[in-house]
Coordinates of C-alpha atoms in Angstrom, one line a residue:
M231 CA 20.9 -85.2 7.3
F232 CA 18.0 -84.2 4.6
F233 CA 20.9 -81.8 3.3
M234 CA 23.3 -84.9 2.9
G235 CA 20.9 -86.8 1.1
S236 CA 20.1 -84.0 -1.3
L237 CA 24.0 -83.7 -1.6
Q238 CA 24.1 -87.2 -2.2
Q239 CA 21.7 -87.1 -5.0
L240 CA 23.7 -84.1 -6.1
G241 CA 27.2 -86.3 -6.4
R242 CA 25.2 -89.1 -8.5
A243 CA 23.9 -86.6 -11.0
F244 CA 27.7 -85.9 -11.7
M245 CA 28.2 -89.2 -12.6
L246 CA 26.2 -89.4 -15.4
P247 CA 27.8 -86.9 -17.9
M248 CA 31.4 -88.3 -16.8
I249 CA 30.1 -91.8 -18.4
V250 CA 31.3 -90.1 -21.9
L251 CA 34.6 -89.3 -21.2
P252 CA 36.2 -92.6 -21.5
G253 CA 35.3 -92.6 -25.1
A254 CA 37.5 -89.1 -25.7
A255 CA 40.3 -91.0 -23.7
I256 CA 40.4 -94.0 -26.3
F257 CA 40.0 -91.6 -29.3
L258 CA 42.9 -89.6 -28.3
S259 CA 44.9 -92.7 -27.6
L260 CA 43.9 -94.8 -30.7
S261 CA 44.9 -91.4 -32.9
R262 CA 48.9 -92.1 -31.9
L263 CA 48.2 -95.5 -33.8
P264 CA 50.3 -95.6 -37.2
W265 CA 46.9 -95.0 -39.7
D266 CA 48.9 -94.3 -42.5
L267 CA 50.5 -97.2 -42.8
I268 CA 46.9 -99.4 -43.0
G269 CA 46.1 -97.3 -45.6
L270 CA 43.6 -94.7 -43.5
P271 CA 45.7 -91.6 -43.2
G272 CA 42.8 -89.5 -42.1
M273 CA 41.6 -91.8 -39.5
E274 CA 44.1 -89.7 -36.8
G275 CA 42.5 -86.2 -37.8
Y276 CA 39.0 -87.7 -37.1
L277 CA 40.0 -89.4 -33.8
I278 CA 41.2 -86.4 -32.6
A279 CA 38.4 -84.2 -33.7
A280 CA 35.9 -86.6 -31.9
S281 CA 38.3 -86.3 -28.8
N282 CA 38.1 -82.9 -28.6
T283 CA 34.6 -82.6 -29.8
I284 CA 33.4 -84.4 -26.3
F285 CA 35.7 -81.8 -24.4
T286 CA 34.4 -78.9 -26.3
Y287 CA 30.6 -79.8 -25.4
L288 CA 31.5 -80.8 -22.0
P289 CA 29.5 -78.1 -20.4
Y290 CA 26.6 -78.9 -22.2
L291 CA 26.7 -83.1 -21.2
F292 CA 27.0 -81.6 -17.6
A293 CA 24.1 -79.3 -17.7
L294 CA 21.9 -82.2 -19.4
G295 CA 23.7 -84.7 -17.3
I296 CA 22.8 -83.0 -13.9
S297 CA 19.4 -82.2 -14.9
L298 CA 18.3 -85.5 -15.9
G299 CA 20.6 -86.9 -12.7
L300 CA 18.7 -84.7 -10.4
T301 CA 14.8 -85.4 -11.6
G302 CA 14.9 -89.5 -12.3
N303 CA 15.7 -88.8 -16.0
A304 CA 12.7 -86.3 -16.6
L305 CA 13.1 -85.2 -20.1
A306 CA 11.5 -81.6 -19.5
A307 CA 14.2 -80.7 -17.3
G308 CA 17.2 -82.3 -19.9
M309 CA 15.2 -79.8 -22.5
A310 CA 15.7 -76.9 -20.0
A311 CA 19.2 -77.4 -19.6
L312 CA 20.1 -77.5 -23.0
V313 CA 18.2 -74.8 -24.0
G314 CA 19.4 -72.9 -21.3
M315 CA 22.8 -73.8 -22.4
I316 CA 22.1 -72.7 -25.9
I317 CA 21.3 -69.3 -24.7
Y318 CA 24.1 -68.6 -22.3
S319 CA 26.1 -69.7 -25.6
G320 CA 24.6 -67.4 -27.9
I321 CA 24.4 -63.8 -25.2
T322 CA 27.7 -64.4 -24.3
G323 CA 29.0 -65.0 -27.9
T324 CA 28.1 -61.2 -28.2
A325 CA 30.9 -60.1 -26.2
E326 CA 33.9 -58.4 -27.3
S327 CA 36.2 -60.9 -25.8
P328 CA 34.5 -64.4 -26.4
I329 CA 33.3 -66.2 -23.4
E330 CA 33.3 -69.8 -23.1
P331 CA 31.1 -71.9 -21.5
T332 CA 32.8 -73.8 -18.8
V333 CA 31.5 -77.3 -16.7
L334 CA 31.0 -75.0 -13.7
I335 CA 28.5 -73.0 -15.9
G336 CA 27.1 -76.3 -17.1
T337 CA 26.7 -77.5 -13.8
I338 CA 24.9 -74.5 -12.6
I339 CA 22.3 -74.5 -15.4
G340 CA 21.7 -78.3 -14.5
I341 CA 21.1 -77.8 -11.0
V342 CA 18.8 -74.9 -12.1
S343 CA 16.8 -77.0 -14.4
G344 CA 16.7 -80.0 -11.9
V345 CA 15.3 -77.9 -8.9
S346 CA 12.9 -76.0 -11.3
H347 CA 11.5 -79.5 -12.5
E348 CA 11.2 -80.4 -9.2
R349 CA 9.2 -77.1 -8.1
F350 CA 7.0 -76.8 -11.0
K351 CA 6.5 -80.2 -12.3
N352 CA 3.1 -79.8 -10.7
L353 CA 2.3 -76.5 -11.8
R354 CA -1.5 -75.5 -12.4
L355 CA -2.4 -72.8 -14.5
P356 CA -5.7 -71.3 -15.7
E357 CA -7.5 -74.3 -18.0
Y358 CA -6.6 -71.7 -21.4
I359 CA -3.1 -71.7 -20.5
Q360 CA -2.8 -75.2 -18.9
F361 CA -0.9 -76.7 -22.1
F362 CA 2.2 -74.6 -20.6
G363 CA 1.6 -75.7 -17.0
G364 CA 3.3 -78.9 -15.1
P365 CA 6.7 -79.8 -16.7
R366 CA 6.1 -77.5 -19.8
F367 CA 6.9 -74.6 -17.9
V368 CA 10.4 -75.9 -16.8
P369 CA 12.2 -75.1 -20.5
L370 CA 10.1 -71.7 -20.1
F371 CA 11.0 -70.9 -16.8
V372 CA 14.8 -71.8 -17.3
S373 CA 15.0 -69.9 -20.5
L374 CA 14.1 -66.7 -18.6
V375 CA 16.5 -67.6 -15.9
A376 CA 19.0 -68.5 -18.5
L377 CA 18.7 -65.0 -20.3
L378 CA 19.2 -63.1 -17.1
F379 CA 21.8 -65.1 -15.8
S380 CA 23.9 -64.8 -19.2
I381 CA 23.4 -61.0 -19.4
G382 CA 24.5 -61.0 -15.7
M383 CA 27.6 -63.0 -16.8
L384 CA 28.7 -60.6 -19.6
G385 CA 30.2 -58.4 -17.1
V386 CA 31.3 -61.7 -14.6
A387 CA 32.7 -64.2 -16.6
P388 CA 35.7 -62.5 -17.1
Y389 CA 36.6 -62.2 -13.5
L390 CA 35.3 -65.5 -12.8
Q391 CA 37.6 -66.9 -15.3
K392 CA 40.6 -65.4 -13.7
L393 CA 39.3 -66.4 -10.4
L394 CA 39.4 -70.1 -11.7
V395 CA 43.0 -69.8 -12.7
E396 CA 44.3 -67.9 -9.5
L397 CA 42.4 -70.6 -7.3
G398 CA 44.0 -73.1 -9.3
E399 CA 47.4 -71.2 -8.5
V400 CA 46.8 -70.7 -4.7
V401 CA 45.8 -74.4 -4.5
A402 CA 49.1 -75.9 -6.1
S403 CA 50.7 -73.2 -4.1
G404 CA 49.5 -75.9 -0.9
G405 CA 51.8 -78.3 -2.6
G406 CA 52.2 -81.8 -1.3
F407 CA 50.1 -81.2 1.7
G408 CA 47.0 -79.9 -0.3
V409 CA 47.2 -82.9 -2.5
F410 CA 47.4 -85.0 0.7
L411 CA 44.5 -83.1 2.0
Y412 CA 42.4 -83.8 -1.2
G413 CA 43.5 -87.8 -0.9
F414 CA 42.0 -87.8 2.5
V415 CA 38.5 -85.9 2.0
H416 CA 38.0 -87.7 -1.4
R417 CA 38.2 -91.1 0.3
I418 CA 36.4 -90.1 3.3
L419 CA 33.6 -88.8 1.3
V420 CA 32.9 -92.4 -0.3
V421 CA 31.2 -93.7 2.3
F422 CA 28.6 -91.0 1.8
G423 CA 28.7 -91.3 -2.0
L424 CA 29.6 -87.9 -1.8
H425 CA 33.1 -88.1 -3.1
H426 CA 32.1 -86.8 -6.9
L427 CA 31.2 -83.6 -5.4
V428 CA 35.2 -82.5 -4.4
S429 CA 36.4 -84.4 -7.4
H430 CA 34.0 -82.2 -9.7
V431 CA 35.8 -78.8 -8.2
F432 CA 39.3 -80.3 -8.6
W433 CA 38.8 -82.2 -11.9
F434 CA 37.0 -79.2 -13.9
Q435 CA 36.9 -76.4 -12.1
I436 CA 40.7 -75.1 -10.4
G437 CA 43.1 -74.1 -12.7
G438 CA 43.1 -72.9 -16.0
Y439 CA 45.2 -73.8 -19.5
E440 CA 45.3 -72.0 -22.6
T441 CA 45.3 -74.7 -26.0
E442 CA 47.5 -74.2 -29.2
A443 CA 44.1 -73.1 -30.6
G444 CA 43.6 -70.5 -28.4
E445 CA 40.6 -72.0 -26.4
M446 CA 41.2 -71.9 -22.6
V447 CA 40.3 -75.3 -20.6
Y448 CA 39.7 -75.4 -17.0
G449 CA 40.1 -78.2 -14.2
D450 CA 42.9 -80.8 -13.7
L451 CA 41.2 -83.4 -16.3
P452 CA 40.4 -81.2 -19.1
R453 CA 43.7 -79.7 -18.8
F454 CA 45.6 -83.2 -18.8
F455 CA 44.0 -84.6 -22.0
A456 CA 44.8 -80.9 -23.6
G457 CA 48.3 -81.4 -23.1
D458 CA 49.1 -79.1 -19.8
P459 CA 52.3 -80.4 -18.7
T460 CA 51.2 -79.4 -15.1
A461 CA 47.8 -81.5 -14.8
G462 CA 47.4 -84.4 -13.3
A463 CA 48.5 -83.9 -9.7
F464 CA 44.8 -84.4 -8.5
M465 CA 44.6 -87.6 -10.1
A466 CA 47.9 -89.4 -10.4
G467 CA 47.8 -90.3 -6.5
L468 CA 44.9 -92.4 -7.1
Y469 CA 46.1 -95.1 -9.2
P470 CA 48.2 -96.8 -6.6
T471 CA 45.7 -96.9 -4.2
M472 CA 43.0 -98.6 -6.9
M473 CA 45.1 -100.8 -8.7
F474 CA 47.5 -102.2 -5.8
A475 CA 46.1 -101.1 -2.2
L476 CA 42.5 -102.1 -2.8
P477 CA 43.4 -105.7 -4.3
A478 CA 46.0 -106.0 -1.8
I479 CA 42.9 -105.4 1.2
A480 CA 41.1 -108.1 -1.1
F481 CA 44.0 -110.5 -0.6
A482 CA 44.2 -110.4 3.2
I483 CA 40.7 -110.9 3.4
I484 CA 40.7 -114.1 1.2
H485 CA 43.8 -115.2 3.5
E486 CA 42.2 -114.2 6.6
A487 CA 39.2 -116.2 6.2
R488 CA 38.1 -119.4 7.7
E489 CA 39.2 -122.5 5.6
D490 CA 35.6 -123.6 4.8
L491 CA 34.8 -120.7 3.5
K492 CA 37.7 -119.7 1.6
P493 CA 36.5 -121.2 -1.6
K494 CA 34.0 -118.9 -1.8
I495 CA 35.4 -115.8 -0.2
R496 CA 38.4 -116.3 -2.8
K497 CA 36.2 -116.4 -6.0
T498 CA 33.9 -113.2 -4.6
F499 CA 37.2 -111.2 -3.9
L500 CA 39.3 -112.1 -7.0
Y501 CA 36.5 -110.3 -8.8
A502 CA 36.4 -107.4 -6.6
A503 CA 40.4 -107.1 -6.7
L504 CA 40.3 -107.1 -10.0
A505 CA 37.3 -104.7 -10.6
S506 CA 39.4 -102.5 -8.7
F507 CA 42.7 -103.1 -10.6
L508 CA 41.3 -102.7 -14.1
T509 CA 38.4 -100.0 -13.8
G510 CA 39.1 -98.5 -10.6
V511 CA 35.8 -99.4 -8.8
T512 CA 36.5 -99.8 -5.2
E513 CA 33.3 -100.0 -3.2
P514 CA 33.1 -103.8 -3.1
V515 CA 36.4 -103.9 -1.0
E516 CA 35.9 -100.9 0.9
F517 CA 32.4 -101.4 2.1
A518 CA 33.7 -105.1 3.2
F519 CA 35.7 -103.4 6.1
L520 CA 34.2 -100.1 6.4
F521 CA 31.1 -101.3 8.6
V522 CA 33.0 -103.9 10.9
A523 CA 36.4 -101.7 11.3
P524 CA 35.5 -98.0 10.7
Y525 CA 38.6 -96.8 12.2
L526 CA 40.7 -99.1 9.9
Y527 CA 38.9 -97.1 6.8
V528 CA 40.3 -94.0 8.4
V529 CA 43.9 -95.4 8.4
H530 CA 42.9 -96.3 5.1
A531 CA 41.9 -92.8 4.1
I532 CA 44.6 -91.3 5.4
L533 CA 47.4 -93.5 3.9
S534 CA 45.7 -92.6 0.5
G535 CA 46.3 -89.1 1.1
I536 CA 50.1 -90.1 1.9
I537 CA 50.2 -91.7 -1.5
M538 CA 48.9 -88.7 -3.2
W539 CA 51.4 -86.5 -1.4
V540 CA 54.4 -88.9 -2.4
T541 CA 53.3 -89.1 -6.1
Y542 CA 53.2 -85.2 -6.1
E543 CA 56.5 -84.9 -4.7
L544 CA 58.0 -87.3 -7.2
G545 CA 56.4 -85.1 -10.1
I546 CA 54.2 -87.8 -11.4
K547 CA 51.2 -86.4 -13.5
H548 CA 48.7 -89.0 -14.7
G549 CA 45.3 -88.6 -15.7
F550 CA 42.2 -90.7 -16.2
S551 CA 39.0 -90.6 -17.8
F552 CA 36.8 -92.8 -15.5
S553 CA 39.1 -93.9 -12.7
A554 CA 42.1 -95.1 -11.9
G555 CA 42.6 -98.5 -12.8
A556 CA 44.9 -100.2 -15.1
I557 CA 42.8 -99.8 -18.5
D558 CA 42.7 -96.0 -18.0
Y559 CA 46.3 -96.2 -16.8
A560 CA 47.3 -98.0 -20.0
I561 CA 45.4 -95.8 -22.7
N562 CA 46.7 -92.8 -20.8
E563 CA 50.2 -93.3 -20.5
H564 CA 51.2 -91.5 -23.3
L565 CA 50.1 -87.7 -22.0
A566 CA 51.7 -88.6 -18.3
T567 CA 55.0 -87.6 -16.9
R568 CA 57.0 -90.1 -15.4
G569 CA 54.1 -92.2 -15.2
W570 CA 56.2 -95.2 -15.1
L571 CA 56.8 -94.8 -11.3
I572 CA 53.3 -95.5 -10.5
L573 CA 54.1 -99.0 -10.9
P574 CA 57.1 -99.4 -8.3
I575 CA 55.2 -97.0 -6.0
G576 CA 52.1 -99.6 -6.4
V577 CA 54.2 -102.8 -5.6
V578 CA 55.6 -100.9 -2.3
V579 CA 51.8 -99.7 -1.5
G580 CA 50.4 -102.9 -2.1
L581 CA 52.9 -104.9 0.0
I582 CA 52.1 -102.4 3.1
Y583 CA 48.8 -102.5 2.5
Y584 CA 48.4 -106.2 2.2
F585 CA 50.7 -106.7 5.8
L586 CA 48.6 -104.3 7.5
F587 CA 45.3 -105.5 6.8
R588 CA 46.3 -109.2 7.8
W589 CA 47.6 -107.9 10.8
A590 CA 44.8 -105.8 11.7
I591 CA 42.3 -108.2 11.1
R592 CA 44.0 -110.8 13.3
R593 CA 45.0 -108.6 16.0
F594 CA 41.6 -107.1 16.3
R595 CA 39.3 -110.1 14.9
I596 CA 38.0 -108.0 12.9
P597 CA 34.8 -110.1 11.2
T598 CA 35.6 -109.4 7.7
P599 CA 33.3 -111.9 5.0
G600 CA 34.5 -115.3 5.7
R601 CA 35.3 -114.8 9.4
E602 CA 32.0 -114.8 12.0
E603 CA 29.5 -112.8 11.0
G604 CA 31.1 -110.3 8.4
S605 CA 29.4 -108.1 5.9
Q606 CA 28.1 -110.1 2.8
L607 CA 29.6 -110.0 -0.4
D608 CA 28.0 -112.5 -2.7
E609 CA 28.1 -113.4 -6.4
W610 CA 25.4 -112.0 -8.3
A611 CA 25.8 -113.1 -11.9
G612 CA 22.6 -115.2 -12.8
D613 CA 21.0 -114.7 -9.8
I614 CA 19.5 -111.1 -10.0
P615 CA 16.2 -111.9 -11.3
Y616 CA 15.6 -114.5 -8.3
R617 CA 16.4 -112.0 -5.8
A618 CA 15.0 -108.9 -7.1
P619 CA 11.6 -109.3 -5.4
L620 CA 13.4 -110.1 -1.9
I621 CA 15.6 -107.0 -2.0
L622 CA 12.3 -105.1 -3.0
Q623 CA 10.4 -106.1 0.2
A624 CA 13.5 -105.6 2.0
I625 CA 13.7 -102.2 1.2
G626 CA 9.6 -101.7 2.4
G627 CA 7.8 -102.7 -1.2
K628 CA 6.9 -100.6 -4.1
Q629 CA 4.8 -98.2 -1.9
N630 CA 8.0 -97.3 0.0
I631 CA 9.8 -96.4 -3.0
V632 CA 9.9 -92.8 -4.0
R633 CA 12.7 -92.6 -5.8
M634 CA 15.3 -95.4 -7.0
E635 CA 18.4 -94.7 -9.2
S636 CA 21.5 -96.4 -9.1
C637 CA 25.2 -95.3 -9.9
I638 CA 28.4 -97.8 -10.3
T639 CA 28.2 -99.6 -6.9
R640 CA 25.0 -98.9 -5.3
L641 CA 21.4 -98.0 -5.0
R642 CA 20.0 -94.7 -4.2
L643 CA 16.6 -94.5 -2.6
K644 CA 14.3 -92.0 -1.8
V645 CA 11.6 -93.9 0.5
S646 CA 8.5 -92.7 2.5
N647 CA 9.5 -94.4 5.7
E648 CA 13.4 -95.6 6.6
K649 CA 11.9 -97.7 9.3
L650 CA 10.9 -100.2 6.7
V651 CA 13.9 -100.8 5.3
D652 CA 15.2 -104.1 6.9
I653 CA 18.6 -104.0 7.2
N654 CA 19.8 -107.1 8.2
A655 CA 17.6 -108.8 5.3
L656 CA 19.7 -106.5 2.8
R657 CA 22.7 -107.8 4.0
N658 CA 21.6 -111.2 3.7
L659 CA 20.7 -110.4 0.2
G660 CA 24.4 -109.5 -0.6
A661 CA 24.6 -105.9 0.1
A662 CA 27.9 -104.9 1.4
G663 CA 26.6 -102.1 3.3
V664 CA 23.4 -100.1 3.8
I665 CA 23.6 -96.0 4.6
K666 CA 21.0 -93.9 6.2
L667 CA 21.6 -90.1 5.1
G668 CA 18.1 -88.8 6.6
G669 CA 15.3 -87.2 4.6
G670 CA 14.2 -90.5 3.4
H671 CA 17.8 -90.7 1.5
V672 CA 19.3 -94.5 1.8
Q673 CA 22.2 -96.2 -0.1
V674 CA 22.4 -99.6 -0.4
V675 CA 25.7 -100.9 -1.7
F676 CA 25.4 -104.2 -3.9
G677 CA 28.5 -104.0 -5.7
T678 CA 28.6 -103.2 -9.6
Y679 CA 25.6 -105.3 -10.3
S680 CA 23.6 -102.2 -8.7
E681 CA 22.0 -100.9 -12.0
L682 CA 21.2 -104.6 -13.0
I683 CA 19.5 -104.9 -9.5
R684 CA 17.7 -101.6 -10.0
E685 CA 16.4 -102.9 -13.8
E686 CA 14.9 -105.9 -12.5
I687 CA 13.2 -104.4 -9.6
F688 CA 11.6 -102.2 -11.9
K689 CA 10.7 -105.4 -13.8
T690 CA 9.3 -106.9 -10.5
I691 CA 7.3 -103.7 -9.6
H692 CA 5.5 -103.6 -13.5
R693 CA 5.2 -107.5 -13.5
D694 CA 1.6 -108.0 -12.9
Q695 CA 1.7 -111.2 -10.5
A696 CA 0.7 -111.9 -7.4
Q697 CA 3.1 -112.6 -5.0
V698 CA 3.0 -113.8 -1.1
L699 CA 6.4 -112.4 1.0
F700 CA 7.8 -114.4 3.9
H701 CA 9.4 -113.2 7.1
S702 CA 11.6 -115.2 9.1
P703 CA 9.7 -117.0 12.0
M704 CA 12.6 -117.1 14.2
Q705 CA 16.1 -116.0 14.9
G706 CA 18.8 -118.6 13.9
R707 CA 19.7 -119.9 10.4
M708 CA 17.6 -120.8 7.7
I709 CA 18.3 -124.4 5.7
P710 CA 16.9 -126.0 2.8
L711 CA 14.4 -128.2 3.6
E712 CA 16.3 -131.1 1.9
E713 CA 18.5 -130.7 5.0
V714 CA 15.8 -131.2 7.7
P715 CA 16.5 -134.8 9.2
D716 CA 13.1 -136.3 8.7
P717 CA 12.4 -138.1 5.3
I718 CA 8.8 -136.8 5.5
F719 CA 9.8 -132.9 5.5
A720 CA 13.0 -133.4 3.5
G721 CA 10.8 -135.4 0.8
K722 CA 8.2 -132.2 0.8
L723 CA 5.6 -134.8 1.3
V724 CA 4.2 -132.3 3.4
G725 CA 4.5 -129.3 1.5
Q726 CA 7.4 -127.1 -0.1
G727 CA 9.3 -124.2 1.7
V728 CA 12.3 -123.7 4.0
A729 CA 13.6 -124.8 7.4
F730 CA 15.4 -122.9 10.3
I731 CA 17.6 -123.7 13.3
P732 CA 16.4 -121.3 16.4
D733 CA 18.7 -119.8 18.6
R734 CA 15.8 -118.5 20.7
G735 CA 12.8 -119.9 21.9
E736 CA 10.5 -117.8 20.3
L737 CA 8.2 -118.4 17.2
V738 CA 6.5 -115.5 15.3
S739 CA 4.4 -115.4 12.3
P740 CA 6.2 -114.8 8.7
V741 CA 3.0 -113.9 7.2
Q742 CA -0.1 -112.0 7.2
G743 CA -3.0 -114.5 7.9
E744 CA -5.3 -116.5 10.0
I745 CA -4.7 -118.9 12.5
I746 CA -6.4 -122.2 11.4
H747 CA -5.0 -124.9 13.4
I748 CA -2.8 -125.2 16.7
Y749 CA -1.7 -128.5 17.3
P750 CA -2.4 -129.9 21.2
T751 CA 1.2 -129.8 22.0
M752 CA 1.4 -126.5 20.9
H753 CA 4.7 -127.2 18.6
A754 CA 2.8 -126.6 15.2
I755 CA 0.6 -124.3 13.9
G756 CA -1.1 -123.4 11.0
I757 CA -1.9 -120.0 8.9
R758 CA -3.9 -119.4 6.1
T759 CA -3.1 -116.2 4.3
P760 CA -5.8 -114.0 2.1
E761 CA -4.2 -115.5 -0.8
G762 CA -5.3 -118.8 0.2
L763 CA -2.2 -120.1 0.9
E764 CA -1.9 -122.5 4.2
V765 CA 1.3 -122.3 6.1
L766 CA 2.5 -125.0 8.7
L767 CA 5.4 -124.3 11.1
H768 CA 6.8 -126.9 12.8
I769 CA 8.7 -126.6 15.8
G770 CA 11.7 -129.4 16.1
I771 CA 11.7 -132.9 14.9
D772 CA 9.6 -135.6 16.6
T773 CA 8.1 -133.0 18.9
S774 CA 4.8 -134.2 19.0
K775 CA 5.6 -136.3 22.0
L776 CA 6.5 -133.2 24.3
T777 CA 3.5 -132.4 26.2
G778 CA 3.0 -129.5 28.5
K779 CA 3.6 -126.1 28.9
R780 CA 6.8 -126.4 30.4
Y781 CA 7.7 -127.6 26.3
F782 CA 5.7 -125.1 24.2
N783 CA 3.2 -122.2 25.2
A784 CA 1.0 -120.5 22.4
V785 CA 0.0 -117.0 23.0
V786 CA -2.5 -116.8 20.0
K787 CA -5.7 -119.0 19.6
E788 CA -7.3 -120.6 16.5
G789 CA -9.3 -117.7 14.8
D790 CA -6.7 -114.7 15.5
Q791 CA -5.7 -112.6 12.9
V792 CA -1.9 -112.5 12.7
T793 CA 0.9 -110.3 10.9
P794 CA 4.5 -110.5 10.2
G795 CA 6.4 -110.9 13.1
M796 CA 3.8 -111.0 15.7
L797 CA 5.1 -113.6 18.8
L798 CA 3.1 -117.1 18.1
V799 CA 4.7 -119.5 20.3
K800 CA 7.3 -119.6 23.5
F801 CA 9.4 -122.6 23.9
D802 CA 11.8 -124.1 26.0
L803 CA 15.2 -124.0 23.7
Q804 CA 17.3 -126.2 25.6
R805 CA 14.7 -128.7 26.9
V806 CA 13.4 -129.3 23.3
R807 CA 16.9 -129.7 21.9
R808 CA 17.8 -132.4 24.9
E809 CA 14.3 -134.0 24.3
S810 CA 13.8 -134.0 20.5
K811 CA 15.7 -135.1 17.3
S812 CA 16.4 -132.1 15.9
L813 CA 15.5 -128.1 16.3
A814 CA 15.1 -128.0 13.0
T815 CA 11.7 -125.8 12.1
P816 CA 10.2 -126.6 8.6
M817 CA 7.9 -123.8 6.9
V818 CA 6.5 -125.1 4.3
I819 CA 3.1 -124.3 2.3
T820 CA 0.9 -127.6 2.6
N821 CA -1.0 -126.6 -0.5
S822 CA 1.9 -126.0 -2.7
D823 CA -0.3 -126.7 -5.6
L824 CA -1.5 -123.0 -5.6
V825 CA 2.3 -122.0 -6.2
H826 CA 3.3 -121.1 -9.3
S827 CA 7.2 -120.4 -8.5
W828 CA 9.2 -120.0 -5.4
R829 CA 12.5 -117.8 -4.6
Y830 CA 14.8 -118.4 -1.6
A831 CA 17.2 -115.7 0.0
P832 CA 20.9 -117.4 0.8
F833 CA 20.8 -119.9 3.8
K834 CA 22.7 -117.8 6.2
A835 CA 21.8 -116.5 9.7
V836 CA 18.3 -114.8 10.0
K837 CA 17.2 -112.3 12.8
K838 CA 13.4 -113.1 14.1
G839 CA 10.8 -111.1 12.0
Q840 CA 13.5 -110.5 9.1
S841 CA 11.7 -109.6 5.8
S842 CA 12.7 -111.4 2.3
V843 CA 13.6 -114.9 3.5
M844 CA 11.2 -116.6 0.8
S845 CA 8.5 -115.3 -1.8
V846 CA 6.3 -117.4 -3.8
V847 CA 4.5 -116.1 -7.2
L848 CA 0.8 -117.8 -7.4
K849 CA -0.8 -119.6 -10.2
E850 CA -3.0 -117.2 -12.1
R851 CA -7.0 -118.0 -11.8
N852 CA -9.2 -117.5 -14.5
G853 CA -12.7 -118.4 -13.5
G854 CA -12.9 -122.3 -12.6
G855 CA -9.4 -123.1 -13.7
E856 CA -5.8 -121.8 -13.4
T857 CA -3.5 -121.0 -16.0
Q858 CA 0.7 -120.8 -15.6

């Protein structure tokens, strides 16, 4: 599993250099406009040159991007990768037959640079040459490796280039089944964030094409944009899936949601459907049913492969620079072969997916969002700074983070202790899924706001504020304090906080602190945190009259030190429900004047001891006074 974690980090690194490709596609598409008619006759040539230049330097971009992606944007690794590519180009350029750098070469040098940085970044040399130790040693080491590698490639490169062309012919000989297999594997690997690895091989390495200028380009994607009429087979079949199939699933989830939840589910999944249709970002929809019905995801992967097989047999060739969404479809249609067929095929695919998923959700009672306890996909806009501290707590706090990165739809974490990652809390905070790959590698799928979430978490880490983080004191449902059927608590006269409706008769500590008071009936308990906050937990409303251990039984005493999740009180849930006004259990801070700001998780079902249900930022203290 540690190997899987390393692969997912490499897969994420492949995405970094690909973010420049949409620019090349847009430039090439804009070059077809009638610039002469608006008095800019040279613009067409400039746009074509800009597009071609991006593809020409693609190996350098991959070397740089992969090295940065593997090291958390370490500048020494990036410098080493560029130096390595420059050395390679300089040496191979002296060959009798010019050897052009390829994306494969850029990938190799990028990986070498990234691995070398992680290996030597803490290198200590004798004091008189320590200037060249640590990260500064990496470019020197990679330069030596690149020198030896380049000399060796003088003899190997011609055979390697021939092998890539022949490998493309072998893959092409597999016909529709080969394309089907690629489509199936690609979809399955999305689950682990490894789909970029297999795509990288097919899109940037297999198959060769000689341009009119005499340059060789390799891979389905560069060949497509270079004008190769045989390129695009490994991209065209993704358009019906991303533009039609995934939006159809989103509509099926909306229509199968409970009536009372449909308005919220409709808003969330219309955004997810639109993201898939326009940009080809599919994870927000796919992760909505992946974890609750993995067998249905396998069916989805098989159907995706069949769709690619059909487009191949119909001779459709199409490509994209970023992903198979409507934007790329429109921009690159002028380079496609029979690309118009994708639209009617997509309509048929959409109908099949819609009715299949509606039937499956109903027939097998799949708990998709909007039904029972399905995966949570919430609206993030404007809410990210509010939830970031809670998300940080749910992943174990800043001390648990070794490395944190983000790709299009997920946070990619390396943590010290996977056991500290609270999956229930993360799902409650909006994560569509959490994947543990072993070796401390964890992925949290938050949709297209993942990068903004990462930035806000970093701001939270570096912000010097005193915070107190609260866990759930019981299993049940968290509700706003205003919904407690008691004017004293609802009016926040006792203090501010939240409340819970329990479904089990156990009360646990939400914070670290000291028991300062236990009421004689044991229905309420007070805790003082090390920061001085006084937290009151009150089981039920009008429960002070319920005397005797048959109702409440405290397992701690005044003066005891408690930690989050430690059992405080056992109570007879059914008896208390019958003989009290309400089971609503407030958790309030009675000295709320010490608090500067409050953050609450969404008011949903929670587990006992679940982290990240509430956090508060304390007012700053300066001597005897306070400042905000």
